[in-house]
Structures are given as C-alpha cells and as structure tokens.
Coordinates of C-alpha atoms and ligand atoms in Angstrom, one line a residue:
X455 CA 9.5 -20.9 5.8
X456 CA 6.2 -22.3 6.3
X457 CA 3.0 -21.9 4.3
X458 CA -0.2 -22.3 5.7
X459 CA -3.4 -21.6 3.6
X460 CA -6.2 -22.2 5.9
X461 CA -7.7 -19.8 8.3
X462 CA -8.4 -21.5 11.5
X463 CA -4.4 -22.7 11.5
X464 CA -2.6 -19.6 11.0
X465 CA -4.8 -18.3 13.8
X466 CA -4.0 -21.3 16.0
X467 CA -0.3 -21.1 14.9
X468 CA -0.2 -17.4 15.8
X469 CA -2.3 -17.9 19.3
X470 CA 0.3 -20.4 20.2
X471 CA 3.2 -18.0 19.4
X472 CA 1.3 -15.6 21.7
X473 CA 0.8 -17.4 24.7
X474 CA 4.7 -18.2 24.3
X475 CA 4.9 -14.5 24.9
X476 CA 6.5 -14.1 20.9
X477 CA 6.1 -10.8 19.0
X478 CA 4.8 -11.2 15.7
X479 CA 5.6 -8.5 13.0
X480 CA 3.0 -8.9 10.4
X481 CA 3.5 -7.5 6.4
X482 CA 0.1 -7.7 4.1
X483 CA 0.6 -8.1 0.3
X484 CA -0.8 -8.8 -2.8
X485 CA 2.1 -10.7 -4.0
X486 CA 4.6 -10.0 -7.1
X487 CA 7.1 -9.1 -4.5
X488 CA 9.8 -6.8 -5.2
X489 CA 12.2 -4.5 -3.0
X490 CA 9.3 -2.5 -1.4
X491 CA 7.8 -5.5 0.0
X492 CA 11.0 -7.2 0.7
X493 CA 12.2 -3.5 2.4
X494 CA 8.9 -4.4 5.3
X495 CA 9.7 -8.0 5.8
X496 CA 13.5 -7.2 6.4
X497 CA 12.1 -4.6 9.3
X498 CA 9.2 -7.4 10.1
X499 CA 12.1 -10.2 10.7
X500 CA 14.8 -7.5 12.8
X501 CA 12.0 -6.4 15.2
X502 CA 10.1 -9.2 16.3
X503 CA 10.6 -13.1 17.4
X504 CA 8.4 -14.2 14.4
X505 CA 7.9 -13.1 11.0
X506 CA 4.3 -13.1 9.2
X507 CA 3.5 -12.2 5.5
X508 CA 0.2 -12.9 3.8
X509 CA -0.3 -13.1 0.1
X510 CA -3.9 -12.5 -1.0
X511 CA -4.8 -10.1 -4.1
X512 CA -8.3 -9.0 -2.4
X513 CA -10.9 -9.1 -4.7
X514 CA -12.8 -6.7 -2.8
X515 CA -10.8 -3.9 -3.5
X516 CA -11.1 -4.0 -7.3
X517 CA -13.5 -1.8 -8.5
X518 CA -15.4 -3.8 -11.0
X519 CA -13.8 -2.4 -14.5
X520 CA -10.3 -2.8 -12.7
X521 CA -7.4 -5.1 -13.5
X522 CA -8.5 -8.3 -10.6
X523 CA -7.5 -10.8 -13.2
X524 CA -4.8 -9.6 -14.7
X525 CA -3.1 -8.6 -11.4
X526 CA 0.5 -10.1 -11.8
X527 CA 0.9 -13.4 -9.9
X528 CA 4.0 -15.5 -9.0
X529 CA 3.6 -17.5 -6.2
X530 CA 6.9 -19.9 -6.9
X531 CA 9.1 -16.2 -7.4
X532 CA 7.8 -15.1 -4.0
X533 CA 7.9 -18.1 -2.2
X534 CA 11.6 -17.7 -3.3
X535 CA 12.0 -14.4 -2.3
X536 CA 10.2 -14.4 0.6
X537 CA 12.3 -17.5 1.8
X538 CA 16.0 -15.9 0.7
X539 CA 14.6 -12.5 3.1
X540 CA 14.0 -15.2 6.3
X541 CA 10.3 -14.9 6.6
X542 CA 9.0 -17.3 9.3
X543 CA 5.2 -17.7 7.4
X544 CA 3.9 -17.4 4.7
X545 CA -0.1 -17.1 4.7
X546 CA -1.5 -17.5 1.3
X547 CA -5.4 -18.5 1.4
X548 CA -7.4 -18.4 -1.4
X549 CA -10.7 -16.2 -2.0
X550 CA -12.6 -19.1 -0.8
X551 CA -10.8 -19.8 2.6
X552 CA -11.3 -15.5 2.6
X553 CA -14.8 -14.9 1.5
X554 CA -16.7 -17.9 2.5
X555 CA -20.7 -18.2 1.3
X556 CA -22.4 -15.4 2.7
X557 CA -19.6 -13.2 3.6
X558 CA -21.9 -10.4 5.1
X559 CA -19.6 -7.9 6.7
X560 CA -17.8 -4.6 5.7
X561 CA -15.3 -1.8 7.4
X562 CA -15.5 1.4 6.4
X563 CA -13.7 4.2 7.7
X564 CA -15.3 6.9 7.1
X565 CA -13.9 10.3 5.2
X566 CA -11.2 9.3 4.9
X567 CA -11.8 6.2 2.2
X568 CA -13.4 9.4 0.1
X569 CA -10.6 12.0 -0.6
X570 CA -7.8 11.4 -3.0
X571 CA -7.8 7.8 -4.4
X572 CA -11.0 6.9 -3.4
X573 CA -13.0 10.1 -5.4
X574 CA -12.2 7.5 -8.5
X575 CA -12.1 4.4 -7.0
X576 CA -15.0 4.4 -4.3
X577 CA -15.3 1.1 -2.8
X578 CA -11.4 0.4 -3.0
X579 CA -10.7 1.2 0.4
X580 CA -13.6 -0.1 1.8
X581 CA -12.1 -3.6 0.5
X582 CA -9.0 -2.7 2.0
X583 CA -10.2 -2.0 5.3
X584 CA -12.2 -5.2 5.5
X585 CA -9.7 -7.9 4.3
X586 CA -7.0 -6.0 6.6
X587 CA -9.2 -6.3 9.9
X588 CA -9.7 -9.7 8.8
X589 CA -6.0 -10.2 8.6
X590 CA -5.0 -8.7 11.6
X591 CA -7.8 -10.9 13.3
X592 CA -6.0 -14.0 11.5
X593 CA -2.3 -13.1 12.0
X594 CA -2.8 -11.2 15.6
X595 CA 0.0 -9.3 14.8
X596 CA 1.5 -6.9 17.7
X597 CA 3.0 -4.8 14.7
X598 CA 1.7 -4.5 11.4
X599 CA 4.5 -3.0 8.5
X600 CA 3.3 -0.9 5.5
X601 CA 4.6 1.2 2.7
X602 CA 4.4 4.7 3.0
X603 CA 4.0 4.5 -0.7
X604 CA 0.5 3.7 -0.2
X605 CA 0.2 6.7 2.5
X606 CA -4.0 7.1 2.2
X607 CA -4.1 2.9 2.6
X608 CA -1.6 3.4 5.6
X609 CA -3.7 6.7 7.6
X610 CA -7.1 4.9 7.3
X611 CA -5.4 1.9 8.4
X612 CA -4.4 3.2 11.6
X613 CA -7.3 5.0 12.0
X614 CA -9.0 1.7 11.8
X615 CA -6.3 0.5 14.4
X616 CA -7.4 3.2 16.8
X617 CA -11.7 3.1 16.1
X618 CA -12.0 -1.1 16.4
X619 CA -8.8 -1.1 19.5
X620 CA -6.2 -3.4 17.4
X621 CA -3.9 -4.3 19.8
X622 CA -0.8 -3.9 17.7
X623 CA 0.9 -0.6 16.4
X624 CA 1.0 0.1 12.6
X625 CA 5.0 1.0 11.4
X626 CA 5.6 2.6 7.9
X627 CA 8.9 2.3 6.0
X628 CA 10.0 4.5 3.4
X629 CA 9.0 4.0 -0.5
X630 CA 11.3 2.3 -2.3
X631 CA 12.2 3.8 -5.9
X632 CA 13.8 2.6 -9.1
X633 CA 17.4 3.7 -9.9
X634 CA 15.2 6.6 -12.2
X635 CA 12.7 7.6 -9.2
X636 CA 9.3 5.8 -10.2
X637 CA 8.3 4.0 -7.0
X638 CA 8.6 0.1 -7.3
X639 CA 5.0 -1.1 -7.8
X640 CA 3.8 -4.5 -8.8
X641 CA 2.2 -2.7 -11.3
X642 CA 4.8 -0.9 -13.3
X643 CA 5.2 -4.6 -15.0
X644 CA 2.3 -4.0 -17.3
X645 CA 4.6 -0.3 -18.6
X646 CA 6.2 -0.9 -21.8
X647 CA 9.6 0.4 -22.3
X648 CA 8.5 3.7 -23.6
X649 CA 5.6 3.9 -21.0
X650 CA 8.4 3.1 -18.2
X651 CA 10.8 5.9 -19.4
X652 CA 7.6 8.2 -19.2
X653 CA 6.7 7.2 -15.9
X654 CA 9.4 8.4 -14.2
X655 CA 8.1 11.9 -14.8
X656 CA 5.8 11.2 -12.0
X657 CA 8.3 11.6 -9.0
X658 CA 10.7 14.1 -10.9
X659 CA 7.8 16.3 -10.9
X660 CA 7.8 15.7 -6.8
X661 CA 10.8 16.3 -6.6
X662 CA 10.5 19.5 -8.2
X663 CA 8.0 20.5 -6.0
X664 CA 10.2 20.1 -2.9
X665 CA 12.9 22.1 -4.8
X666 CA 10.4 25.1 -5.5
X667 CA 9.2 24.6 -1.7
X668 CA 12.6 24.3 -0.2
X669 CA 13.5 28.0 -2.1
X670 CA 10.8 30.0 -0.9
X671 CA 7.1 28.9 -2.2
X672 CA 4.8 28.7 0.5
X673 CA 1.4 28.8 -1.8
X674 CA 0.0 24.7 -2.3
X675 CA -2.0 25.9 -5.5
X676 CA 1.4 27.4 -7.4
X677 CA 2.9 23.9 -6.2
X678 CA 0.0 21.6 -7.8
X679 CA 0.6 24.0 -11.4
X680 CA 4.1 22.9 -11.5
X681 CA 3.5 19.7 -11.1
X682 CA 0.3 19.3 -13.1
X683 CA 2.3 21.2 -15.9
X684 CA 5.7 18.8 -15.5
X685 CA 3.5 16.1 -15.9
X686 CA 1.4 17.3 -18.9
X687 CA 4.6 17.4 -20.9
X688 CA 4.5 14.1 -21.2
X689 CA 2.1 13.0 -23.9
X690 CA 1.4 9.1 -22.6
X691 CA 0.3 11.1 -19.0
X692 CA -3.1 12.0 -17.7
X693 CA -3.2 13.0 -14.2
X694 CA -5.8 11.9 -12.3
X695 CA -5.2 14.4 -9.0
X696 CA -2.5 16.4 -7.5
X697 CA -3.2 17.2 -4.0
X698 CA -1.3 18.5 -0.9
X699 CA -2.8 17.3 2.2
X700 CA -1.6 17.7 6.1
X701 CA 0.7 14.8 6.2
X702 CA -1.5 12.9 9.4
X703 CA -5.1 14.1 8.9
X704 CA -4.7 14.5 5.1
X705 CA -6.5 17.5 4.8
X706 CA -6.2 19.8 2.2
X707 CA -4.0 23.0 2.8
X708 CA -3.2 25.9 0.8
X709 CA -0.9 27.6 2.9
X710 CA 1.9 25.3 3.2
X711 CA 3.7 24.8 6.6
X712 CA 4.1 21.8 9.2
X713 CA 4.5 18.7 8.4
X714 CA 2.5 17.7 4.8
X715 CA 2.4 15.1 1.8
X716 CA 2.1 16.0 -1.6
X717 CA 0.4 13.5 -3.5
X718 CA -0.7 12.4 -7.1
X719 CA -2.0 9.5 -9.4
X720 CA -1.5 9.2 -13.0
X721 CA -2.4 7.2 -15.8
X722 CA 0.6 6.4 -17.7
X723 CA -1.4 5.4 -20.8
X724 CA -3.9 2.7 -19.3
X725 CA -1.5 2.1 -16.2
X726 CA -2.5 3.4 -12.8
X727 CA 0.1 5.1 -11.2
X728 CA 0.2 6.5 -7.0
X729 CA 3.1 8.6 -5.8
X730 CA 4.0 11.0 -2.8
X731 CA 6.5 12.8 -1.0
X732 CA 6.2 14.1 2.6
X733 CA 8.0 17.1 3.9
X734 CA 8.4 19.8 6.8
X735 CA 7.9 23.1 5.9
Ligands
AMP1353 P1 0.7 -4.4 -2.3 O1 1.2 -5.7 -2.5 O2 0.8 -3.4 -3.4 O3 -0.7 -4.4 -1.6 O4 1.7 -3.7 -1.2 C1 1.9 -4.3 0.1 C2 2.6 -3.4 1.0 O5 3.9 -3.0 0.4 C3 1.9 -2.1 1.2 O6 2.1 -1.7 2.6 C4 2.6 -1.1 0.3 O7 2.5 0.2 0.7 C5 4.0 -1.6 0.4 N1 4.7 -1.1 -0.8 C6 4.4 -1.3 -2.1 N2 5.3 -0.6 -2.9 C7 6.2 -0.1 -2.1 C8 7.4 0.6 -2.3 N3 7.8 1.0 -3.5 N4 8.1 1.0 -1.2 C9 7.7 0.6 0.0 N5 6.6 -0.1 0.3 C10 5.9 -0.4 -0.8

C-alpha cells in the first residue's frame, strides 16, 4: 500500500490511473478505522481496478466547542488495517497540504446542511461538503463509498454530486453494528463501560420502532414517543432529536408510508451519538 501526503501527487497518481482507462473506488475517512470503514474499502477494492482511501480529520467540520483535538488518532493501527484489507493508497495530507494560507472557498448545499444534525451543529456540513469536493477533485474517483450510518452526510453529498456535475456515482453500504446494536463509530471509544452498555439503548429503541411500524402504526409522531420514551429511561441519555424523514429527500412525514428513515442523535453523557434505520412501509 502506498502513502502519499501531498496534493499535487495523489492527483498526478490518480490522472495517470485515468488515462490508463483504471476505475478508482474512492472511501473518505477521518481515521480510527474500524469494521465500518473497513466494510467500504472491502466494496472499494472488489469493484474497481484501484483502491483509494484518504485519512484527514477535517478541521472544518468541528464546530468550535467540539472534540477536533481529542478526535481519536492512530495512524500506525490504520496503516495496518488498511494494508491487511488490500487498499492500493492511502492519502493522508495534513491540514496544511489541505488548507493552505488563504484558503478562501466554501460549499454549501443548501437546506439540506440545516435539518437534523446541522440545527445543532451549523457549519458541520458545510465543512463536509468542502473538504469532500476537494477530495473528489484530488482522488477523481469514478465511485465514491460511504456509510449509510452517516445518511444526512451521504444525501447532501450526492446532491453535491448532482449540483457541481462530479463525474463519479456515490455508493452506500449498510451500517455496521456492534454484537449489542450501537453502530461502530470512532467515537464510542471515548464511552466508558457503563456509558457503552447505555448506549446501546439508542438502536434498540430503532428497533422498536420498526417492530411497532411493522404491526400496524402508521402515525410518525406516536413512533418518535416510543422512542423518545425508550430512550429517556436511560438516565446517562439526552436526546438531542428523533425525526422521521422521507428516506431520499429527508423530509419530514407524519403519515408514514414509502420508503423513510427514522433518525436520532443522542448524548450518551458528553458523547455524541447518530443513529438510523430505513424502511418500506
Ligand atoms: P468517518 O471516519 O466517521 O468520517 O467515516 C468515514 C465513512 O465511514 C463515512 O462514509 C461513514 O458513514 C462510514 N461509517 C462510519 N461508521 C460506519 C458504520 N458503523 N457502518 C458503516 N459505515 C460507517
């Protein structure tokens, strides 16, 4: 596996691969892999001739009281994973090769970036949007693999696919859960034990929902109780929003039928939690 840090020669390498008529299948991170990364580099690696990760924790899409320098980093345990999974490269530049002096630009997409996660964290997506066009500009992926953990990220990514003309198509893999439910997140290290046992009430509260949907309830609001009241039984829990969108637009709907996502965020204590489920109705 090869690591390249600097700009101007992943885009060289990846023009070169290009002109030899290679597919590239792309997979953004922010490092402190685990199986839900590993899950879109295994899919990366069996569809295309050439395999592309980047590791970059984006400071741009840390709101200003959020956890930037704490984020977990392990560059030698990646490297290592990354590696055992077959990844061709690994791009890993560092803020300054990212943001150089006078970094002027932004891309917003609109709407979207406001609903859900971004009503308490207002320029996060706005940070996403911008270091992934960047990326995609860099890597010139033809397709680009993402978690459908992170479902908002992935709907205002391909919108941004389909406003700025991206020539590549945007896949998105299942979320990978712990043996217990809570979906893997690089951020469930900072959960203490108790905190981690807690946490899994997040997705059995999904899963209730489906159960109650799948036996009759049709109204969203009597959906969001049961979960908002699941979830308040456990004392180390505030919930941040529960909200069930239309699972491509992501607006809200009451009446529940088609294709939607149900989807919440948590604090477990001071621990930022995201979690979803789509379904058919
Ligand atoms: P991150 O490093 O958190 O920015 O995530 C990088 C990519 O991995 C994003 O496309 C995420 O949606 C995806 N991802 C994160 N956690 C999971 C998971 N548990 N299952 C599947 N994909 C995930």
């Amino acid at each position: 596996m090869k690591v390249i840090r600097e700009i101007k020669k992943m885009q060289e390498l990846s023009l070169r691969l290009k002109r030899a008529g290679k597919s590239i299948g792309f997979v953004p991170t922010m490092g402190y892999l685990h199986e839900g990364h590993l899950s879109l580099m295994r899919q990366a690696k069996l569809e295309n001739d050439v395999s592309i990760i980047s590791i970059f924790v984006n400071p741009l899409q840390f709101g200003s009281k959020e956890d930037l320098k704490k984020y977990p980093r392990d560059f030698k345990r990646d490297y290592r994973l990354a590696k055992n999974v077959g990844v061709d490269v690994l791009f890993f530049p560092s803020n300054k090769e990212m943001y150089k002096e006078q970094f002027l630009s932004e891309v917003y997409v609109r709407e979207l970036s406001k609903i859900l996660c971004g009503e308490s964290r207002p320029e996060h997506f706005k940070g996403v949007t911008t270091v992934v066009a960047k990326l995609f500009n860099i890597v010139l992926p033809d397709f680009a693999y993402f978690g459908q953990k992170d479902l908002q990220q992935v709907r205002i990514l391909e919108q941004l696919a389909r406003d700025l003309n991206f020539p590549l198509k945007i896949k998105i893999l299942p979320i990978i859960r712990e043996p217990d439910g809570l979906a893997m997140s690089s951020r469930n290290k900072y959960l203490s034990k108790e905190d981690r046992q807690d946490a899994a009430i997040l997705y059995r509260s999904l899963k209730e929902a489906r159960h109650i949907i799948l036996t009759g309830t049709r109204q969203g609001s009597a959906v969001i109780s049961t979960i908002k009241r699941l979830i308040s039984t456990i004392k180390s829990a505030k919930i941040e929003y529960v909200e069930i969108v239309d699972a491509h637009n992501l607006r809200r709907v009451d009446e529940l039928k088609g294709e939607i996502a149900i989807l919440l965020a948590a604090m477990i204590k001071k621990v930022r939690l995201i979690d979803n489920i789509i379904m058919s109705v």
